CSV table of C-alpha atoms in Angstrom, one decimal:
chain,number,residue,atom,x,y,z
A,210,UNK,CA,24.8,14.0,1.1
A,211,UNK,CA,24.4,17.2,2.6
A,212,UNK,CA,20.7,18.8,3.0
A,213,UNK,CA,19.0,21.7,4.3
A,214,UNK,CA,15.3,21.6,5.6
A,215,UNK,CA,15.2,25.5,6.0
A,216,UNK,CA,12.4,25.4,3.5
A,217,UNK,CA,10.4,22.9,5.6
A,218,UNK,CA,10.5,25.0,8.8
A,219,UNK,CA,9.9,28.1,7.0
A,220,UNK,CA,6.5,26.4,5.6
A,221,UNK,CA,5.6,25.5,9.0
A,222,UNK,CA,6.0,29.0,10.4
A,223,UNK,CA,4.1,30.4,7.2
A,224,UNK,CA,1.3,28.0,7.8
A,225,UNK,CA,1.3,28.7,11.5
A,226,UNK,CA,1.9,25.1,12.6
A,227,UNK,CA,3.7,23.8,15.5
A,228,UNK,CA,6.5,21.0,15.1
A,229,UNK,CA,4.1,18.8,17.1
A,230,UNK,CA,1.2,19.3,14.6
A,231,UNK,CA,3.2,18.0,11.8
A,232,UNK,CA,4.3,15.2,13.7
A,233,UNK,CA,1.0,14.2,14.5
A,234,UNK,CA,-0.4,14.8,11.0
A,235,UNK,CA,2.7,13.1,9.4
A,236,UNK,CA,3.1,10.2,12.0
A,237,UNK,CA,6.7,11.1,12.6
A,238,UNK,CA,8.7,10.9,15.8
A,239,UNK,CA,10.0,13.9,17.8
A,240,UNK,CA,13.4,12.6,17.4
A,241,UNK,CA,13.1,12.6,13.6
A,242,UNK,CA,12.0,16.3,13.9
A,243,UNK,CA,15.2,17.0,16.1
A,244,UNK,CA,17.4,15.4,13.3
A,245,UNK,CA,15.8,17.7,10.6
A,246,UNK,CA,16.5,20.6,12.8
A,247,UNK,CA,20.0,19.6,12.7
A,248,UNK,CA,19.9,19.1,9.0
A,249,UNK,CA,20.8,15.3,9.4
A,250,UNK,CA,19.5,12.7,7.1
A,251,UNK,CA,16.1,11.3,7.4
A,252,UNK,CA,14.4,8.4,5.3
A,253,UNK,CA,12.5,8.9,2.1
A,254,UNK,CA,9.6,7.4,3.7
A,255,UNK,CA,9.5,10.1,6.4
A,256,UNK,CA,9.9,13.0,3.6
A,257,UNK,CA,7.0,11.3,1.7
A,258,UNK,CA,4.7,11.4,4.8
A,259,UNK,CA,5.5,14.9,5.4
A,260,UNK,CA,4.9,15.9,1.9
A,261,UNK,CA,1.5,14.1,2.0
A,262,UNK,CA,0.6,15.8,5.2
A,263,UNK,CA,1.6,19.2,3.7
A,264,UNK,CA,0.4,18.7,0.2
A,265,UNK,CA,3.8,19.4,-1.1
A,266,UNK,CA,6.8,18.0,-3.0
A,267,UNK,CA,10.1,17.1,-1.6
A,268,UNK,CA,11.6,20.1,-3.5
A,269,UNK,CA,9.3,22.2,-1.2
A,270,UNK,CA,10.7,21.2,1.9
A,271,UNK,CA,14.5,20.5,1.4
A,272,UNK,CA,17.5,21.7,-0.5
A,273,UNK,CA,20.5,19.4,-1.4
A,274,UNK,CA,23.7,21.1,-0.8
A,275,UNK,CA,26.8,20.6,-2.8
A,276,UNK,CA,29.1,18.3,-1.0
A,277,UNK,CA,32.2,20.1,1.0
A,278,UNK,CA,34.8,18.8,-1.9
A,279,UNK,CA,32.6,20.2,-4.6
A,280,UNK,CA,32.8,23.9,-3.2
């Protein structure tokens, strides 16, 4: 499944938060943040912790993109 975390990074910018801030608040590793920066898959647990820390839904932080063969 192809995902984009552009919404997440835009939200961090809008809230004037640094990546390390959300890592600390959500209890996620910097390596997970690096995976998200490359639009790689991360676990639902990580996404849920981010959503709790930012008081938002998964729809607010990611987009599910159509598969290459569906374009």
